[in-house]
Coordinates of C-alpha atoms and ligand atoms in Angstrom, one line a residue:
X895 CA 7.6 8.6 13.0
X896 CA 3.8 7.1 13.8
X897 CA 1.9 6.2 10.9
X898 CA -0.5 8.6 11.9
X899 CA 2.0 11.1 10.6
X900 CA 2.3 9.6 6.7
X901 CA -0.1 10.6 4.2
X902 CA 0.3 8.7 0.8
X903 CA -1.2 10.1 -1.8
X904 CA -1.3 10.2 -5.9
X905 CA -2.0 12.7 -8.7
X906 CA -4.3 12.1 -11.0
X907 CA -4.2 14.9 -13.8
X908 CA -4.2 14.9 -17.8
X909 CA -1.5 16.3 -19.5
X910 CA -1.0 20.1 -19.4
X911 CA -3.4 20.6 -16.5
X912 CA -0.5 21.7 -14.3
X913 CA 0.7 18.9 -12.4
X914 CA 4.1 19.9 -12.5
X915 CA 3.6 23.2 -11.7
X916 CA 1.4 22.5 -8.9
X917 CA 4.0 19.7 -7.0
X918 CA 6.7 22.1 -7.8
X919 CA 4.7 24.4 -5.6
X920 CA 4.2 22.0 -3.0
X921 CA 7.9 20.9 -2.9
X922 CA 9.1 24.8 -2.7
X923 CA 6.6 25.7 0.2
X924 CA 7.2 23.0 2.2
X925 CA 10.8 23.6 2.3
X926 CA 12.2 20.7 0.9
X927 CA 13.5 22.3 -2.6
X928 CA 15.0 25.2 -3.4
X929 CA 15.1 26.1 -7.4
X930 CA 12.6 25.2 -10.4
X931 CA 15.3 24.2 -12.3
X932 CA 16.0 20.9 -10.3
X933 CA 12.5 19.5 -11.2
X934 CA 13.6 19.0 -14.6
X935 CA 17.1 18.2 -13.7
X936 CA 15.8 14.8 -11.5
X937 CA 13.1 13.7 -14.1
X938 CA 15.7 14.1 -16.2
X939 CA 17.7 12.0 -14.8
X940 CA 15.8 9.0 -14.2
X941 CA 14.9 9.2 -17.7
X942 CA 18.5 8.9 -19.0
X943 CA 18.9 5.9 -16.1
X944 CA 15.7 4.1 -17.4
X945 CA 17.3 4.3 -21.3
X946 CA 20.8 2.9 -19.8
X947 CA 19.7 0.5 -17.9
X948 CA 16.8 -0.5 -19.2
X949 CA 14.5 -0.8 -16.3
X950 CA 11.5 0.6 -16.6
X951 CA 11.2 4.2 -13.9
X952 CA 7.6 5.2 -14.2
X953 CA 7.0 6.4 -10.9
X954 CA 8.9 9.6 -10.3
X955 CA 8.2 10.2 -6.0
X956 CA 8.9 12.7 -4.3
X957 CA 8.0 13.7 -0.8
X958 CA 7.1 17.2 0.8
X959 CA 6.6 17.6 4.6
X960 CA 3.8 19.3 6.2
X961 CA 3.0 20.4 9.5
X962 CA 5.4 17.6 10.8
X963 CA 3.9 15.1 8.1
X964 CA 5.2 13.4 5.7
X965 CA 3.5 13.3 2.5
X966 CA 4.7 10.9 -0.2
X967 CA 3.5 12.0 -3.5
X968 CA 3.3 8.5 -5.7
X969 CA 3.3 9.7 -9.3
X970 CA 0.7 7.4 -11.6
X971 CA 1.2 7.1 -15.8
X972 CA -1.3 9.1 -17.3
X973 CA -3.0 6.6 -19.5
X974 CA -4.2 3.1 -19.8
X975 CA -1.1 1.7 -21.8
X976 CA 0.3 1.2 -18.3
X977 CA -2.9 -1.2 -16.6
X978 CA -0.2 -3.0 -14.8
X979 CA 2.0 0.1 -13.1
X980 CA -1.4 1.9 -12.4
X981 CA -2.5 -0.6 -10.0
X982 CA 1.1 -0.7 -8.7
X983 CA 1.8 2.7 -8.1
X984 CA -2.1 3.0 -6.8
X985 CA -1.5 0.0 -4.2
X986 CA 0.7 2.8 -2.4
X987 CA -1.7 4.9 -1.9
X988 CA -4.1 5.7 0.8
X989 CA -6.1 9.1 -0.8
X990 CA -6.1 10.3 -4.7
X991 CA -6.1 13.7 -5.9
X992 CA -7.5 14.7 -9.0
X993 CA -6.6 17.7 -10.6
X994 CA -8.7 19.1 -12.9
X995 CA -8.1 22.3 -15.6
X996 CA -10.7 24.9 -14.5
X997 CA -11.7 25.8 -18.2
X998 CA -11.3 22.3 -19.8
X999 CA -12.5 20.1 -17.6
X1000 CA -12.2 16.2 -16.8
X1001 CA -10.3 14.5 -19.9
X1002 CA -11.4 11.2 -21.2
X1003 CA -8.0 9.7 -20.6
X1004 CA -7.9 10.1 -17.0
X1005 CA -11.2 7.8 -17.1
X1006 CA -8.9 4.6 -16.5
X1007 CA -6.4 6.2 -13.8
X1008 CA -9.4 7.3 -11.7
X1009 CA -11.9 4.4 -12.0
X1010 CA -8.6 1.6 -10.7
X1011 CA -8.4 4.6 -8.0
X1012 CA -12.2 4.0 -7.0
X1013 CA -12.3 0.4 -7.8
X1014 CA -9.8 0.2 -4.9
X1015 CA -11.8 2.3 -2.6
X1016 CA -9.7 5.2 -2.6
X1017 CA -11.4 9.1 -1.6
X1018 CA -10.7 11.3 -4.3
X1019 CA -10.1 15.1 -3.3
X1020 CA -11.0 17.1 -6.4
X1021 CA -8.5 20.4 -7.5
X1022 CA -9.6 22.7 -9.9
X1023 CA -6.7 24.1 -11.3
X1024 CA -5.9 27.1 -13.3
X1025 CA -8.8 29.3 -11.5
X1026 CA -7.1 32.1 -12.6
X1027 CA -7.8 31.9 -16.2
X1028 CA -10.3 34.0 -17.6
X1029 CA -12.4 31.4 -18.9
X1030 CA -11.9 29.0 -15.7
X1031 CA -15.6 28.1 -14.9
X1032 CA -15.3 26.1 -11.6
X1033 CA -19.0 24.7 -10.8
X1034 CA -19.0 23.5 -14.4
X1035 CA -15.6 21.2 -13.6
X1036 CA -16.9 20.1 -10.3
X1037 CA -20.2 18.9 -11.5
X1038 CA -18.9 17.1 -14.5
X1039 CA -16.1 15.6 -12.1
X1040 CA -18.9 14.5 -10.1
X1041 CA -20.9 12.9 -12.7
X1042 CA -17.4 10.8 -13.7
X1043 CA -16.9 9.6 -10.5
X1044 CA -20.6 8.4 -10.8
X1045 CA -20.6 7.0 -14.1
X1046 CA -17.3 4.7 -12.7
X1047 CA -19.1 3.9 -10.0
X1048 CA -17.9 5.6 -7.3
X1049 CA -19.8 4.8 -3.7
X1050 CA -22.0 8.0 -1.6
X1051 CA -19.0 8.6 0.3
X1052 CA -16.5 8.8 -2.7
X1053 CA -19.0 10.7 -4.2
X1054 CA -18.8 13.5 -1.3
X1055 CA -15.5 14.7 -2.1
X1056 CA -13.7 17.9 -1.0
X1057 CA -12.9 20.9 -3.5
X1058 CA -9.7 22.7 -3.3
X1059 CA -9.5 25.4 -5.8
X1060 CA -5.8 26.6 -7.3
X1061 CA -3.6 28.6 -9.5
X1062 CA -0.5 26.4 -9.4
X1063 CA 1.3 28.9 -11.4
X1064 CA 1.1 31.7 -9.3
X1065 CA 1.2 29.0 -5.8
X1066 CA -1.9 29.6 -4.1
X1067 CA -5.6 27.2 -3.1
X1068 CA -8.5 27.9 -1.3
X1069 CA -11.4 26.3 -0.1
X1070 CA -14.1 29.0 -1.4
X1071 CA -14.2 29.5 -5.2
X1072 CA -12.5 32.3 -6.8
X1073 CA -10.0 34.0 -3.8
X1074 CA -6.6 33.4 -1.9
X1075 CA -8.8 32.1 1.6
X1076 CA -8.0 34.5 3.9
X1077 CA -6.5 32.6 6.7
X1078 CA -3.6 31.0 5.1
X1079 CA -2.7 34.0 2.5
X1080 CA -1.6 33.1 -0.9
X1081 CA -0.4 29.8 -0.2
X1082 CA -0.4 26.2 -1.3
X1083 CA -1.9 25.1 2.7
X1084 CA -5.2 24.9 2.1
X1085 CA -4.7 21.9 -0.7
X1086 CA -2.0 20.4 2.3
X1087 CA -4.7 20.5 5.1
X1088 CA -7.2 19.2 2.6
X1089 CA -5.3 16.3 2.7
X1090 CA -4.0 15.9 5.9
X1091 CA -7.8 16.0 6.7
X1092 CA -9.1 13.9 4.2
X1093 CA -6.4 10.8 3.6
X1094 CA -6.4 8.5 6.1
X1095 CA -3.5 7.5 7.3
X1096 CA -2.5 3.4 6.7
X1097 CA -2.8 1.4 9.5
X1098 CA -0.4 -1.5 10.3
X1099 CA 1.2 -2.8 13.6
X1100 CA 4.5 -1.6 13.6
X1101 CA 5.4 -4.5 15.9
X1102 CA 4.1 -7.4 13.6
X1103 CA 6.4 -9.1 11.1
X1104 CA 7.6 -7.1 7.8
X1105 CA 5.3 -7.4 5.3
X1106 CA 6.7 -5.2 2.0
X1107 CA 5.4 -5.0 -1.0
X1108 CA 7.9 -3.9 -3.9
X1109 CA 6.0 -1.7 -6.2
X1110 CA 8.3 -0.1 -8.8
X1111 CA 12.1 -0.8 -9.3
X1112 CA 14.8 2.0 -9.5
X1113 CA 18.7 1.4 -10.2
X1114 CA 21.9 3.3 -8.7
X1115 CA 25.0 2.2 -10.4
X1116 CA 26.4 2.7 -6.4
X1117 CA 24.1 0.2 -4.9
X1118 CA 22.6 -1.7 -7.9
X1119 CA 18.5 -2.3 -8.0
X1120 CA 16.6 -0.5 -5.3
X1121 CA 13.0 -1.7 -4.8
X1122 CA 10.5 0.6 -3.7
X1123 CA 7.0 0.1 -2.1
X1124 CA 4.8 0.8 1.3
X1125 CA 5.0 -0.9 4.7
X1126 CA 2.2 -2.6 5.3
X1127 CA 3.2 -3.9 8.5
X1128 CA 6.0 -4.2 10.9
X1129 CA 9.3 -2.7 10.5
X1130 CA 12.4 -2.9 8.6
X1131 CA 16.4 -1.8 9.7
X1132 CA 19.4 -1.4 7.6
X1133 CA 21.3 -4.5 7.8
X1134 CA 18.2 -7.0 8.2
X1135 CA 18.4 -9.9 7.1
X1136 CA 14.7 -10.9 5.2
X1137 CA 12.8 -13.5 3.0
X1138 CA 11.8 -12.1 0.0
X1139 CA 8.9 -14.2 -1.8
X1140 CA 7.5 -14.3 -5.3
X1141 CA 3.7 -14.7 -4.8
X1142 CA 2.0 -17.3 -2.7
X1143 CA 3.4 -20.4 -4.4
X1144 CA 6.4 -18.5 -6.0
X1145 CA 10.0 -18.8 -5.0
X1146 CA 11.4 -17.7 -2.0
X1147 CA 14.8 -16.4 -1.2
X1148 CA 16.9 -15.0 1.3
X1149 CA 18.7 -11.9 1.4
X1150 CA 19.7 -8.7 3.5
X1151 CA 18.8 -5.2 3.4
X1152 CA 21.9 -2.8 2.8
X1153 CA 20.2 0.3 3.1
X1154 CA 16.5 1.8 3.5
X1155 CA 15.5 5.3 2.1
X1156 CA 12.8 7.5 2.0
X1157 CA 11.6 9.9 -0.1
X1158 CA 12.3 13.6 1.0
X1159 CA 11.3 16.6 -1.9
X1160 CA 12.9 15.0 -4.7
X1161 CA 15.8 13.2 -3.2
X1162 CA 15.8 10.4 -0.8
X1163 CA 17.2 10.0 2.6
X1164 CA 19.0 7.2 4.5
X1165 CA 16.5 6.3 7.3
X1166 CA 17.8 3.6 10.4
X1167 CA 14.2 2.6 10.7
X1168 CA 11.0 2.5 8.8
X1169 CA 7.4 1.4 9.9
X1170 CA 3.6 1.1 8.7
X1171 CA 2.5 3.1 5.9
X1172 CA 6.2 4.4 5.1
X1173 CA 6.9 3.9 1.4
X1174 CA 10.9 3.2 1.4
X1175 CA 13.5 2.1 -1.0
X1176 CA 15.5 -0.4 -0.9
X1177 CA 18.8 -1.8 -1.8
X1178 CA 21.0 -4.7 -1.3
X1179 CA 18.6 -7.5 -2.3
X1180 CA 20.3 -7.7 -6.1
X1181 CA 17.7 -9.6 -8.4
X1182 CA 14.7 -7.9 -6.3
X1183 CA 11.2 -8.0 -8.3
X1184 CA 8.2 -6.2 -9.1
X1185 CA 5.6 -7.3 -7.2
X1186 CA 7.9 -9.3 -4.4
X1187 CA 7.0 -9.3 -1.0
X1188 CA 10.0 -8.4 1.7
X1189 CA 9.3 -10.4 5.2
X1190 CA 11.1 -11.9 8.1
X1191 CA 12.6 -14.8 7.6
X1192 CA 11.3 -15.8 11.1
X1193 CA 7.9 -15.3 10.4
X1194 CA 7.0 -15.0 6.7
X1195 CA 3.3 -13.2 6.1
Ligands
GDP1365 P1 1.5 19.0 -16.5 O1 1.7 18.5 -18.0 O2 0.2 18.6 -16.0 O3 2.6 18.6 -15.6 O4 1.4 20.6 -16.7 P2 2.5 21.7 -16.4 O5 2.6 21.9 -14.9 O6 3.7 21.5 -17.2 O7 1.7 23.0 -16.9 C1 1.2 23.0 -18.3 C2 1.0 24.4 -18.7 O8 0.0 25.1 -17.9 C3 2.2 25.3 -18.6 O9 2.3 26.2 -19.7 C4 2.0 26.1 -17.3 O10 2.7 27.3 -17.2 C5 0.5 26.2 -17.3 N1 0.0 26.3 -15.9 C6 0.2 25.5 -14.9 N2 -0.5 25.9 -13.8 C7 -1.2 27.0 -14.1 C8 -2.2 27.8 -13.4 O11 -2.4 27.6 -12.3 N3 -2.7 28.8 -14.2 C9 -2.5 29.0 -15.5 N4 -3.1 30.0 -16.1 N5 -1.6 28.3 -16.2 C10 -1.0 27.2 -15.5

């Protein structure tokens, strides 16, 4: 898979303003999940995995495929308790979306989620969710996410983000305020092609040496601690043997990859290869770190 056919991307959304619902949708009309019910199952899951194992799971990915392109969904804590795991899960990422309630509007505690995403030169693509409620009221919710993104400091081109309106709930966005567009019926593909459009894909030579950043730790009492993050460059193969480094002056240690996932809906899949801009997991390295960086041992970056 080129890089040119990843999209990375997190959402930025307070609480109740439909998040869920809305990936849900995504996952279901992409094809890669089948029944609500799993959703809860997974998160579930990870939750009960964190608690037993006591390693921290804040990023719940998941993956949905579009048009033959593979969109990583990076999920970001909602508030500012988490600075450090914000910038984290944000370092991921290549394009933000914020989703917005169409009748409340931007929340306060979102501020610190989507100023990091600015800071870091991310292009936010704006949803107003919820259109369908009665008292939705769509230019109001643009214009005030407009003057956030201002008042954080957000540059001319940030500031000249795209609108996708929705109704997660009853799986359907359109570019033009109020309607299901025409051309792609009652369906979750205008918000998709929104950001196939507007996220630009990572760049990264594929044929340079590894360079991977772990960005949030997972555990599977089958193959101990997984490490996830993005390729920034070069590639990585079950069975590789790697350097993995603590930081510029921090320790460095060898160590071979057993296998190398990616995210697909809300499992993950055994890959035999991954390149620039994939965000895999994992596993074999045992005491692998936040915040480590995966290279070759022949050529460490
Ligand atoms: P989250 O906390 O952001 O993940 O929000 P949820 O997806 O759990 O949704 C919060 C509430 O809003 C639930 O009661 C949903 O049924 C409702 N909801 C989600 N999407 C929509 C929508 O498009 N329209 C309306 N009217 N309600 C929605």
């Amino acid at each position: 898979m080129s890089n040119k056919q990843i999209r990375n991307i997190a959402i930025i959304a307070h609480v109740d303003h439909g998040k869920t619902t809305l990936v849900d949708q995504l996952l279901r009309q992409s094809g890669t999940f089948a029944a609500h019910e799993q959703v809860e199952d997974c998160v579930m899951d990870s939750n009960a995995i964190e608690k037993e194992r006591g390693i921290t799971i804040l990023a719940k990915n998941c993956a949905v495929s579009w048009e033959g392109t593979h969109i990583n969904i990076v999920d970001t804590p909602g508030h500012a308790d988490f600075g450090g795991e914000v910038e984290r899960a944000l370092s991921m990422v290549d394009g933000v979306v914020l989703l917005i309630d169409a009748q409340e509007g931007p929340m306060p505690q979102t501020r610190f989620v989507t100023k990091k995403a600015l800071a870091l030169g991310l292009r936010p693509i704006v949803v107003v969710n919820k259109v369908d409620k009665p008292g939705a009221k769509p230019d109001a919710v643009i214009n005030a996410a407009f003057d956030l993104f201002d008042k954080l400091g957000a540059t001319d081109e940030q500031l000249d983000f795209p609108v996708v309106y929705a109704s997660g709930i009853n799986g359907w966005s359109s570019l033009e305020e109020g309607e299901p567009g025409e051309k792609w019926g009652e369906s979750m593909a205008p918000l998709l092609e929104t950001i196939l459009r507007h996220v630009q894909p990572h760049e990264g030579d594929e044929a340079a040496p590894l360079q991977l950043q772990i960005s949030s730790l997972d555990y599977s009492s089958y193959v101990g601690r997984i490490g996830v993050g993005r390729i920034n460059q070069g590639t990585i193969k079950p069975g590789m043997d790697v350097l993995v480094m603590e930081g510029p002056d921090g320790r460095t240690a060898k160590g071979r990859i057993n296998q190398v996932l990616k995210f697909k809906g809300l499992d993950r899949m055994m890959v035999q290869q991954a390149g620039p801009g994939d965000i895999v997991l994992i596993n074999g390295i045992e005491d692998i770190g936040m915040g480590v960086t995966v290279t070759d041992p022949a050529d460490p970056q």
